[in-house]
Amino acid sequence: MGYILDDIDLQHIRMMELAIGEAETAAAMDEVPVGAVIVDASWNIIASARNETILRCDPSAHAEMLALRLAARNMENYRLLGTTLYATVEPCVMCMGAAIHARVSRVVFGAPDPKWGACGSLYDFPLDDRFNHQPDIVGGICREQCRDLIQAFFARKR
C-alpha cells in the first residue's frame, strides 16, 4: 500500500519546488544550482534566493545566506522565530550556523551533501546541544530532482 501525503508533506513539496525554481535560475546564470525559500508559520513566503557567489564575488553568497538576510530585513528582526528554511541541497556549515543564529525553527532540504552538509551528512549541527538552538530537520524532500539538478550542473562542468 502506498504512502498518503498529508497537508504538511504537500506544503514541503510546494515550497521545495519554489526553491528548485531558484536553483534552476542559478544554473542558467552558471552558478552552482542551489535555491532557498523561507516561510513563516502560516506558509507565507518571506524570502527566496539562489546561489550568487560568482555574480557577487562573495564566498558567503549561498542561497541560504541570501535568503536569511532578506528574511531578516523583511521581518525587521535577525531572529527568524517560527520560520522554515527550504534548501535544495543540505546546508553547509556556514549556512547551518547562520540558520541556528537566526533561530530558524525548521530546515527542510532536498539532496544530502556528503562533502559539506551540516544536517547529518558530514556534521550534525542540529543534534549538537552545545548550540543554544536546535532546529528541526526534514531531509529528502524532492530529493531526486534536487540531486539530479546539481549532478547535471557539475557533469557539464567536467
mmCIF file of C-alpha atoms in Angstrom, residues 38-120:
data_model
loop_
_atom_site.group_PDB
_atom_site.id
_atom_site.type_symbol
_atom_site.label_atom_id
_atom_site.label_comp_id
_atom_site.label_asym_id
_atom_site.label_seq_id
_atom_site.Cartn_x
_atom_site.Cartn_y
_atom_site.Cartn_z
ATOM 1 C CA ILE A 38 11.967 30.887 3.826
ATOM 2 C CA VAL A 39 8.373 30.793 5.029
ATOM 3 C CA ASP A 40 6.694 31.861 8.221
ATOM 4 C CA ALA A 41 4.482 29.643 10.387
ATOM 5 C CA SER A 42 1.477 30.393 8.132
ATOM 6 C CA TRP A 43 3.376 29.298 4.980
ATOM 7 C CA ASN A 44 3.781 32.879 3.767
ATOM 8 C CA ILE A 45 6.960 33.260 1.731
ATOM 9 C CA ILE A 46 9.181 35.871 3.350
ATOM 10 C CA ALA A 47 12.300 35.348 1.243
ATOM 11 C CA SER A 48 13.724 33.367 -1.641
ATOM 12 C CA ALA A 49 17.171 33.339 -3.186
ATOM 13 C CA ARG A 50 19.659 31.405 -5.263
ATOM 14 C CA ASN A 51 23.416 30.974 -5.150
ATOM 15 C CA GLU A 52 25.179 34.132 -6.356
ATOM 16 C CA THR A 53 28.764 33.574 -5.244
ATOM 17 C CA ILE A 54 30.185 34.191 -8.722
ATOM 18 C CA LEU A 55 27.903 37.118 -9.551
ATOM 19 C CA ARG A 56 28.677 38.878 -6.263
ATOM 20 C CA CYS A 57 32.308 37.708 -5.972
ATOM 21 C CA ASP A 58 31.313 36.678 -2.461
ATOM 22 C CA PRO A 59 32.004 33.247 -0.966
ATOM 23 C CA SER A 60 29.176 33.783 1.532
ATOM 24 C CA ALA A 61 26.528 34.446 -1.140
ATOM 25 C CA HIS A 62 24.977 30.998 -0.807
ATOM 26 C CA ALA A 63 21.249 30.756 -1.464
ATOM 27 C CA GLU A 64 20.517 30.111 2.215
ATOM 28 C CA MET A 65 22.602 33.079 3.394
ATOM 29 C CA LEU A 66 20.964 35.444 0.929
ATOM 30 C CA ALA A 67 17.515 34.185 1.890
ATOM 31 C CA LEU A 68 18.286 34.556 5.611
ATOM 32 C CA ARG A 69 19.497 38.130 5.077
ATOM 33 C CA LEU A 70 16.417 39.031 3.051
ATOM 34 C CA ALA A 71 14.047 37.383 5.532
ATOM 35 C CA ALA A 72 15.643 39.289 8.416
ATOM 36 C CA ARG A 73 15.193 42.569 6.533
ATOM 37 C CA ASN A 74 11.598 41.694 5.626
ATOM 38 C CA MET A 75 10.777 40.725 9.214
ATOM 39 C CA GLU A 76 12.859 43.607 10.615
ATOM 40 C CA ASN A 77 14.471 41.175 13.028
ATOM 41 C CA TYR A 78 17.505 38.915 12.789
ATOM 42 C CA ARG A 79 15.657 36.320 14.839
ATOM 43 C CA LEU A 80 13.525 34.369 12.417
ATOM 44 C CA LEU A 81 11.389 32.630 15.024
ATOM 45 C CA GLY A 82 8.739 30.268 13.686
ATOM 46 C CA THR A 83 10.245 30.116 10.200
ATOM 47 C CA THR A 84 11.196 27.239 7.942
ATOM 48 C CA LEU A 85 14.187 27.353 5.612
ATOM 49 C CA TYR A 86 13.912 25.257 2.441
ATOM 50 C CA ALA A 87 17.136 24.478 0.573
ATOM 51 C CA THR A 88 17.578 22.249 -2.435
ATOM 52 C CA VAL A 89 20.851 20.900 -1.019
ATOM 53 C CA GLU A 90 21.704 20.170 2.605
ATOM 54 C CA PRO A 91 23.040 23.401 4.125
ATOM 55 C CA CYS A 92 26.775 23.700 4.668
ATOM 56 C CA VAL A 93 28.462 24.599 7.949
ATOM 57 C CA MET A 94 28.253 28.353 7.235
ATOM 58 C CA CYS A 95 24.588 28.286 6.255
ATOM 59 C CA MET A 96 23.549 25.977 9.062
ATOM 60 C CA GLY A 97 25.432 28.124 11.553
ATOM 61 C CA ALA A 98 23.580 31.203 10.289
ATOM 62 C CA ALA A 99 20.227 29.385 10.479
ATOM 63 C CA ILE A 100 20.964 28.456 14.090
ATOM 64 C CA HIS A 101 21.977 32.048 14.917
ATOM 65 C CA ALA A 102 18.738 33.254 13.302
ATOM 66 C CA ARG A 103 16.693 30.767 15.382
ATOM 67 C CA VAL A 104 15.094 29.222 12.298
ATOM 68 C CA SER A 105 12.621 26.643 13.594
ATOM 69 C CA ARG A 106 12.922 24.073 10.830
ATOM 70 C CA VAL A 107 15.297 23.327 7.975
ATOM 71 C CA VAL A 108 13.974 21.280 5.060
ATOM 72 C CA PHE A 109 16.389 20.165 2.368
ATOM 73 C CA GLY A 110 16.307 18.109 -0.800
ATOM 74 C CA ALA A 111 19.583 16.357 -1.563
ATOM 75 C CA PRO A 112 22.171 15.461 1.073
ATOM 76 C CA ASP A 113 25.673 16.884 0.708
ATOM 77 C CA PRO A 114 28.305 14.383 1.863
ATOM 78 C CA LYS A 115 31.146 16.882 1.300
ATOM 79 C CA TRP A 116 29.760 19.943 3.098
ATOM 80 C CA GLY A 117 26.444 19.039 4.747
ATOM 81 C CA ALA A 118 25.856 20.154 8.327
ATOM 82 C CA CYS A 119 22.485 18.449 8.874
ATOM 83 C CA GLY A 120 23.749 14.914 9.254
#
